[in-house]
Short mmCIF file of C-alpha atoms in Angstrom, two decimals:
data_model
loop_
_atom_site.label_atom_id
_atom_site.label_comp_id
_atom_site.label_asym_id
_atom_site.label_seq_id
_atom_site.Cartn_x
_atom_site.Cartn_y
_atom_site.Cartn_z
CA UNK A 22 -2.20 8.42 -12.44
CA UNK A 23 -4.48 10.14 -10.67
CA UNK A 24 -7.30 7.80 -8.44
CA UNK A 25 -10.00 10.13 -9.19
CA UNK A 26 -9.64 10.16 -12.75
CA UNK A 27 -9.84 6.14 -12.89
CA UNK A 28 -13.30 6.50 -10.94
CA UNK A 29 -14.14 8.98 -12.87
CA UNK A 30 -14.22 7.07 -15.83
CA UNK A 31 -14.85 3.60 -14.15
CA UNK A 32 -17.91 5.58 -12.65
CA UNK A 33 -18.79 6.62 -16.78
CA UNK A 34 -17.93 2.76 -18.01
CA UNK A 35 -20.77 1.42 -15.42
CA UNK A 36 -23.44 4.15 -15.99
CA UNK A 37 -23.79 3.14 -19.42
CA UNK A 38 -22.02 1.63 -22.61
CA UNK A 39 -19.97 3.99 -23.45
CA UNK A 40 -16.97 3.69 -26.08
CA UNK A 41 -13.90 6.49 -26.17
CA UNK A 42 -15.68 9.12 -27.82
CA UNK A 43 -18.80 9.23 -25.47
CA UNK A 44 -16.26 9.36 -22.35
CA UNK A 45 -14.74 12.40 -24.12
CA UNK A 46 -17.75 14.11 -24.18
CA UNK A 47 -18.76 13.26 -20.77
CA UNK A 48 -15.54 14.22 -19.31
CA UNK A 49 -14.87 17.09 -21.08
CA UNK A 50 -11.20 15.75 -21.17
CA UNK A 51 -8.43 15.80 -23.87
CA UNK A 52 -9.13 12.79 -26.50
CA UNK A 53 -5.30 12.03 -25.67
CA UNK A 54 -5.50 11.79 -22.18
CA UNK A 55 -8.29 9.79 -22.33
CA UNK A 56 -6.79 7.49 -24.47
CA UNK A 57 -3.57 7.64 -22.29
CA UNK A 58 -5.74 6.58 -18.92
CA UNK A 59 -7.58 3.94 -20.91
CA UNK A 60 -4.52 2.22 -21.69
CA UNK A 61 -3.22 2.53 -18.47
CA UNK A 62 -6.00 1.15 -16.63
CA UNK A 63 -6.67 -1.74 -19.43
CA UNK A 64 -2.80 -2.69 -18.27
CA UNK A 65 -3.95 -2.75 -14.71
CA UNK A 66 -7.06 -4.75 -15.43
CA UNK A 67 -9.59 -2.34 -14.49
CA UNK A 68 -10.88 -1.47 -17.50
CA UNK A 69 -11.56 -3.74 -21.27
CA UNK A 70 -11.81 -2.53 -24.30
CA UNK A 71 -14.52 -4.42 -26.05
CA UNK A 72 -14.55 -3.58 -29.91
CA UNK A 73 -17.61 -3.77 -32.34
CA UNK A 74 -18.38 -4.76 -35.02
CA UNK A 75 -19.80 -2.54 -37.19
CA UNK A 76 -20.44 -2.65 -41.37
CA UNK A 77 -19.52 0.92 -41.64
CA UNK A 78 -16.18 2.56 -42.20
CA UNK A 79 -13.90 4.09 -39.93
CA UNK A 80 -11.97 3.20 -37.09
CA UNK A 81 -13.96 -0.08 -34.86
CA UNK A 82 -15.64 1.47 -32.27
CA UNK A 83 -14.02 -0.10 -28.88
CA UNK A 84 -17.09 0.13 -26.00
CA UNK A 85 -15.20 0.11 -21.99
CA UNK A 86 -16.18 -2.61 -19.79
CA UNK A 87 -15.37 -2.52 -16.32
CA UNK A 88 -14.27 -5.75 -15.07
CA UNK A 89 -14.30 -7.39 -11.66
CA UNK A 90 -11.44 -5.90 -10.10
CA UNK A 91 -12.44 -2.33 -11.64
CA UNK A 92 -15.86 -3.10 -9.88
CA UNK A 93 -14.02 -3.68 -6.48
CA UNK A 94 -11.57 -0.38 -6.98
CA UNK A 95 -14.89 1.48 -7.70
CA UNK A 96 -16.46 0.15 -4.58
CA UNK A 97 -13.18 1.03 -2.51
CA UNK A 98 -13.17 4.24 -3.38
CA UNK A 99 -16.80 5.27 -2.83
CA UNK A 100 -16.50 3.83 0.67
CA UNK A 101 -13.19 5.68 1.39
CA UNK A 102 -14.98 9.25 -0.14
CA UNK A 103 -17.62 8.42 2.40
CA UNK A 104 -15.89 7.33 5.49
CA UNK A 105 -15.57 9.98 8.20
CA UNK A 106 -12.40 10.06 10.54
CA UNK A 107 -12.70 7.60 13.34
CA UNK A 108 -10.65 8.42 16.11
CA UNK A 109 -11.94 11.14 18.80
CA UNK A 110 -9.71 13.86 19.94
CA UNK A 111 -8.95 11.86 22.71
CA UNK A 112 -7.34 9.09 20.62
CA UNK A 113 -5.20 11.47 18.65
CA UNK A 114 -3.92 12.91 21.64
CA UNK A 115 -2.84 9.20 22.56
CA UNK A 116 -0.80 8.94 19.86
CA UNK A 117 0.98 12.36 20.02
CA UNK A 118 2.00 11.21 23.71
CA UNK A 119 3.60 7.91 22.01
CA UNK A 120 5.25 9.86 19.31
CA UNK A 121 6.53 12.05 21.92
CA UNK A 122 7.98 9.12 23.84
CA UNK A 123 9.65 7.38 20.69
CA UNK A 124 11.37 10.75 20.05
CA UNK A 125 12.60 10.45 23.66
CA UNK A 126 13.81 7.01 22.82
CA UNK A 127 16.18 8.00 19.88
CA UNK A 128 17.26 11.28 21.49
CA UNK A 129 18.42 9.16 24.48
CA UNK A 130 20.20 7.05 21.39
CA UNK A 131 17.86 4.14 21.60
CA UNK A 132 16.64 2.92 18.34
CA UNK A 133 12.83 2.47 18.50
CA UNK A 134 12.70 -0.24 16.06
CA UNK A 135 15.18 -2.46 18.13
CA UNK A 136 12.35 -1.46 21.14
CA UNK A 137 9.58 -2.57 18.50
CA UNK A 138 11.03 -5.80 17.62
CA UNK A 139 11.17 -7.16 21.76
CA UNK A 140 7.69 -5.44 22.08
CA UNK A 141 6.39 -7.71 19.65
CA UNK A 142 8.08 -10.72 20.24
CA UNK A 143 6.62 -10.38 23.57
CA UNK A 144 3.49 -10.34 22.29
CA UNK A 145 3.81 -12.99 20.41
CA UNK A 146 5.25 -15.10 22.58
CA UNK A 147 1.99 -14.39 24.80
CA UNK A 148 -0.09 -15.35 21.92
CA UNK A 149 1.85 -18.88 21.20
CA UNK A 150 1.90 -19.51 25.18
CA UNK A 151 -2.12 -19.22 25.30
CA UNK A 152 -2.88 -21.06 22.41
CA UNK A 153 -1.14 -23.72 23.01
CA UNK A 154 -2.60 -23.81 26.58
CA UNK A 155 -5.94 -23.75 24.93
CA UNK A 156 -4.73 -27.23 22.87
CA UNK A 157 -3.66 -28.28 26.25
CA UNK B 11 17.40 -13.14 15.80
CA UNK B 12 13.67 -13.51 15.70
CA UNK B 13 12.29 -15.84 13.21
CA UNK B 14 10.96 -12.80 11.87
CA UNK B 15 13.53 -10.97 11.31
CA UNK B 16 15.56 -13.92 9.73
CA UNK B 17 12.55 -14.80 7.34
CA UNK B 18 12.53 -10.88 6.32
CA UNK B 19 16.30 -11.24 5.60
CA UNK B 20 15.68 -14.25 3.17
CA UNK B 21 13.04 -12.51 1.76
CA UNK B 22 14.61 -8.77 1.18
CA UNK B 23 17.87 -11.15 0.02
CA UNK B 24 15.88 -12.34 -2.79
CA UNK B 25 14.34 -8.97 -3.78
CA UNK B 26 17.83 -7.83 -3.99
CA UNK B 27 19.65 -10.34 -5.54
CA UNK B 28 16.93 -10.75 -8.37
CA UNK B 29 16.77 -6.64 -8.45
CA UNK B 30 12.57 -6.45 -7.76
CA UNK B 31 11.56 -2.85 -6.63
CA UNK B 32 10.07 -3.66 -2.84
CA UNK B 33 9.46 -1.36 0.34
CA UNK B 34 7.85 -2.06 4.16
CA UNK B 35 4.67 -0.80 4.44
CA UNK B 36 2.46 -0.66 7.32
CA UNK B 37 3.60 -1.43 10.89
CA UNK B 38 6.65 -2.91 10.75
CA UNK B 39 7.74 0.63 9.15
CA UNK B 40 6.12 2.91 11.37
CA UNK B 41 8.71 2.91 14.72
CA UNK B 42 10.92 4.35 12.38
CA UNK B 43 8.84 7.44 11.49
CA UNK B 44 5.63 7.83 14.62
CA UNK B 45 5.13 5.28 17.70
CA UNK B 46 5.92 1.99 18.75
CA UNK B 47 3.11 -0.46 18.88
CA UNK B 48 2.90 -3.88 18.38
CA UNK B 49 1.67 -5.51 15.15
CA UNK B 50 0.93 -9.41 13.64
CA UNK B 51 1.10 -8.29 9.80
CA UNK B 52 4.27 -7.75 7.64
CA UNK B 53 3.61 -6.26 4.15
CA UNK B 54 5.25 -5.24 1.51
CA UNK B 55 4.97 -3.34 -1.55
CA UNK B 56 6.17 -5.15 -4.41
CA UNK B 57 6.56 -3.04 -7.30
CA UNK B 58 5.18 -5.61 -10.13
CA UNK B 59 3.60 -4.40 -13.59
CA UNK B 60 3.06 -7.35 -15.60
CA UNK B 61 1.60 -11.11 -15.40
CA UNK B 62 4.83 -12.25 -16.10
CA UNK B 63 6.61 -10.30 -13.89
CA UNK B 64 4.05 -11.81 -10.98
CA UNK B 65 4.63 -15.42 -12.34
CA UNK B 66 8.38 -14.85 -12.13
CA UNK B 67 8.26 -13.66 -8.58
CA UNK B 68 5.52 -16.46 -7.60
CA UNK B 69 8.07 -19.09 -9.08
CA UNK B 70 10.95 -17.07 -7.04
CA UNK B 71 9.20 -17.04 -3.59
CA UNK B 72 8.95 -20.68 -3.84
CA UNK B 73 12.55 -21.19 -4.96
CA UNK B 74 13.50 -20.10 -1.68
CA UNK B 75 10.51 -21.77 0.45
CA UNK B 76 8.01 -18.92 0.38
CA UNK B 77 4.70 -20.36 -0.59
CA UNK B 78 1.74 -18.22 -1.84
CA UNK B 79 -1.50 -18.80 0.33
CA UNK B 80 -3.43 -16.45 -0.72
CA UNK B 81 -3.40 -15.37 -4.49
CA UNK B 82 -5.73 -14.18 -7.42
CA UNK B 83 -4.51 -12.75 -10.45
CA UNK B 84 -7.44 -10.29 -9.86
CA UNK B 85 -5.82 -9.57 -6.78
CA UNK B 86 -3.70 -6.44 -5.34
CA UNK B 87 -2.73 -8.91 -2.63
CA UNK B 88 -0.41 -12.17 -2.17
CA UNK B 89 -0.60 -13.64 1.04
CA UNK B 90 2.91 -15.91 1.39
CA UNK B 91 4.10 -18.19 4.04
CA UNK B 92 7.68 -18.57 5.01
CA UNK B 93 7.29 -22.53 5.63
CA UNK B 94 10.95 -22.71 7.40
CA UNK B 95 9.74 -20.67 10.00
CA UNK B 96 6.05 -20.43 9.41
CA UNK B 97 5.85 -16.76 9.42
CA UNK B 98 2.68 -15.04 7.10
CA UNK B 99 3.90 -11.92 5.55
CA UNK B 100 1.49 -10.02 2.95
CA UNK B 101 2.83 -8.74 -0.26
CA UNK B 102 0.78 -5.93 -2.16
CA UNK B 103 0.97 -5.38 -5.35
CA UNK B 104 -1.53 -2.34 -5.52
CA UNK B 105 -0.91 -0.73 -1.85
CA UNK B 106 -3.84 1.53 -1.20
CA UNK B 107 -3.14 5.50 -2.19
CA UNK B 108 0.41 4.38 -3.20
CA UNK B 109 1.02 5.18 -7.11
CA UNK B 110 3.97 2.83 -7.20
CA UNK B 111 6.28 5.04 -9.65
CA UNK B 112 9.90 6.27 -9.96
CA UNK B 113 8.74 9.03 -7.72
CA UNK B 114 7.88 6.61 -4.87
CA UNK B 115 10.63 4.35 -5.39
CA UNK B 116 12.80 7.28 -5.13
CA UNK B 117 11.60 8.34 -1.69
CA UNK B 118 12.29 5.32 -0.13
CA UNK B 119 14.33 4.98 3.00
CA UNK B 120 17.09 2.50 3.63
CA UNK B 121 17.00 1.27 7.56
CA UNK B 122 18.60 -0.58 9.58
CA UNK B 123 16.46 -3.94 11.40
CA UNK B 124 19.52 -5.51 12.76
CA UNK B 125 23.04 -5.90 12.75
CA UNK B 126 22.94 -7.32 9.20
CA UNK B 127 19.67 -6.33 7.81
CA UNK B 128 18.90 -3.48 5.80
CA UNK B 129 15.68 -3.12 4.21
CA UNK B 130 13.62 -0.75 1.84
CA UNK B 131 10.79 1.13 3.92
CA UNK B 132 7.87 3.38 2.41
CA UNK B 133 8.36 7.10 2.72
CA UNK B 134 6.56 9.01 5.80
CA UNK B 135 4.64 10.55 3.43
CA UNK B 136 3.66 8.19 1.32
CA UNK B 137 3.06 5.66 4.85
CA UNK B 138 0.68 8.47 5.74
CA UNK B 139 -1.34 8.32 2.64
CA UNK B 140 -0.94 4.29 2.40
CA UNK B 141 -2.78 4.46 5.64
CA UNK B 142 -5.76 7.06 5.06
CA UNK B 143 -6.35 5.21 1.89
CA UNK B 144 -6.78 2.11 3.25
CA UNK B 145 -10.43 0.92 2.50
CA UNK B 146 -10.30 -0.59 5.91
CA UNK B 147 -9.07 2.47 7.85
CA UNK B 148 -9.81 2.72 11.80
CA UNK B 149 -8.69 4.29 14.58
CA UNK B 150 -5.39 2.59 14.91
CA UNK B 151 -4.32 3.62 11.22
CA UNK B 152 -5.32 7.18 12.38
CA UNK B 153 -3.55 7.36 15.18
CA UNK B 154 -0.52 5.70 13.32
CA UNK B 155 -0.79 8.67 11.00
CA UNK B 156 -0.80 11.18 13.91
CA UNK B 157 2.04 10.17 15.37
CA UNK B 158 4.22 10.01 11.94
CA UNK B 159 2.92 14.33 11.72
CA UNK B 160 3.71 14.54 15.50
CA UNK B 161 7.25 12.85 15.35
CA UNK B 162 8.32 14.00 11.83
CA UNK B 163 7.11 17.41 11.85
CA UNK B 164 10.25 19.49 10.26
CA UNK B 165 11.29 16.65 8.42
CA UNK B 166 7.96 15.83 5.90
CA UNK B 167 7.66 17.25 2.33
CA UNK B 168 4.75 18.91 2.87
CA UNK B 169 3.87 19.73 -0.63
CA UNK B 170 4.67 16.00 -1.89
CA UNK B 171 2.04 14.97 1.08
CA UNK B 172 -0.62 17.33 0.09
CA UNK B 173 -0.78 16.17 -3.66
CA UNK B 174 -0.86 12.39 -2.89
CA UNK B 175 -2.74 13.00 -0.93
CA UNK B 176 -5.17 14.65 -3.28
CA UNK B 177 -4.25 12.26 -5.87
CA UNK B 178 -5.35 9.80 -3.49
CA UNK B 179 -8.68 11.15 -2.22
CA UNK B 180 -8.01 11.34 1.41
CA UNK B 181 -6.20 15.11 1.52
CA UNK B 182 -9.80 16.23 3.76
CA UNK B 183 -8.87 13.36 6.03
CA UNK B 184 -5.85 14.54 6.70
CA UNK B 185 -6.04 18.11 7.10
CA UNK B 186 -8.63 17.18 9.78
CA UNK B 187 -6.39 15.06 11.95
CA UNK B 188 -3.27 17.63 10.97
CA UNK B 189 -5.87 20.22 12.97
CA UNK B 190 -6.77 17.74 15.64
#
């Protein structure tokens, strides 16, 4: 399912109490997909379907509440639509030099992972060495 | 072997053996597809759907000495200890920009990490959007992803990369660093 869809509605569900037929009509979406993505995200916790209680007839209305963890994928996402690349040029071009040399390393038959593994163990043995001079 | 290494076989042993859909994420699959860097996290995708699917593998991990330190039901994220050999490894049940479906699953690579050790790791494709979606994201998970486009350049599926990454929210991103 689609990220932007779940905000989408997530973004609808916090604007204002809204029950299946409103988000219709604010989406302009199929009744059935809507329906299908509701389910889906109540499954995942995002979303709950609150029903009311009315006197009248028909089907119970069902108003979407956006829970805590729908609150926190809403959050996540605004922040990633908003967040501009990091690295400068100059970092990119770092990496492209180490990509180069790992492709050296397994045309020369040398398995970069095997490389990886002492690299780190290295570095953690540094790491264990300094804190325990620091409990020293 | 390094401790790590033998607490990832114990760990991937289990996944097998009690058939739970799993894949390396993050650094600890990335020499296989960009550069070689040095990490402190292992994670894992864990491909779980229900709260009883979760309470089976929490009752699993400690069946075989892995002991959730960090866990929520609310949650994408289980933080376990190995307490034989006191490696943390990080187990994610909602991996940023990774729709965990057949699709996924299907993309998978198997790889070698030792003599004996074969292991699940994410695609390069969907490692690249794992890492742009990352609400964290800095330089290092940018440069990770350049060197995956730099190293694997014949070999991606570029149209499979361009809609999760859509899907995902982060194809702009990545069409910027693709240009860099």
């Amino acid at each position: 399912m689609l990220l932007d869809q779940r905000a989408q509605i997530l973004e609808a569900a916090v604007s204002t109490t809204c029950g299946v037929r409103d988000l219709v009509q604010v989406l302009e979406w199929k009744t059935s997909k809507v329906i299908f993505l509701l389910r889906e995200m109540n499954k995942e916790k995002l979303i709950d379907l609150q029903q009311v209680t009315y006197s009248r007839r028909g089907r119970p209305k069902k108003n979407i509440i956006c829970t805590p963890l729908g609150f926190e994928f809403l959050e996540t996402y605004r922040r990633l639509k908003m967040k501009p690349l990091r690295a400068r040029k100059e970092d990119l071009e770092h990496a492209v030099k180490d990509a180069s040399y790992a492709s050296r390393l397994v045309a020369n038959g040398h398995s970069p992972f095997q490389i990886f593994m002492e690299l780190n163990t290295i570095a953690r043995n540094i790491k264990v060495s300094s804190q325990t001079s620091e409990t020293i | 072997m390094p401790a790590i290494l033998r607490s990832l076989h114990r760990l991937l042993k289990l996944f097998e053996d009690k058939n739970v859909p799993y894949m390396i994420i993050g650094g600890y699959a990335l020499p296989f597809y960009g550069r070689i860097r040095t990490t402190v996290d292992v994670d894992l995708a864990v491909a779980i759907k229900t709260d009883e699917e979760l309470n089976q593998l929490l009752n699993l991990l400690q069946s075989v000495d892995f002991e959730p330190t960090i866990y929520s039901p609310l949650n994408p994220l289980i933080v376990i200890l190995d307490r034989k050999e006191k490696i943390e490894m990080e187990l994610w049940l909602k991996p940023g920009g990774i729709v965990f479906d057949g699709e996924t699953l299907r993309r998978r690579q198997k790889v070698k990490l030792d003599a004996n050790i074969w292991a699940w790791i994410v695609s390069a494709e969907d490692f690249i959007v794992n890492k742009l979606a990352r609400p964290d994201r800095g330089v290092i998970d940018e440069q990770d992803v350049k060197s995956v486009l730099t190293r694997q350049e014949n070999k991606l599926d570029n149209e499979y990369l361009q809609r999760r990454a859509k899907e995902a929210g982060v194809l702009a991103i990545l069409q910027t660093i693709q240009a860099l």
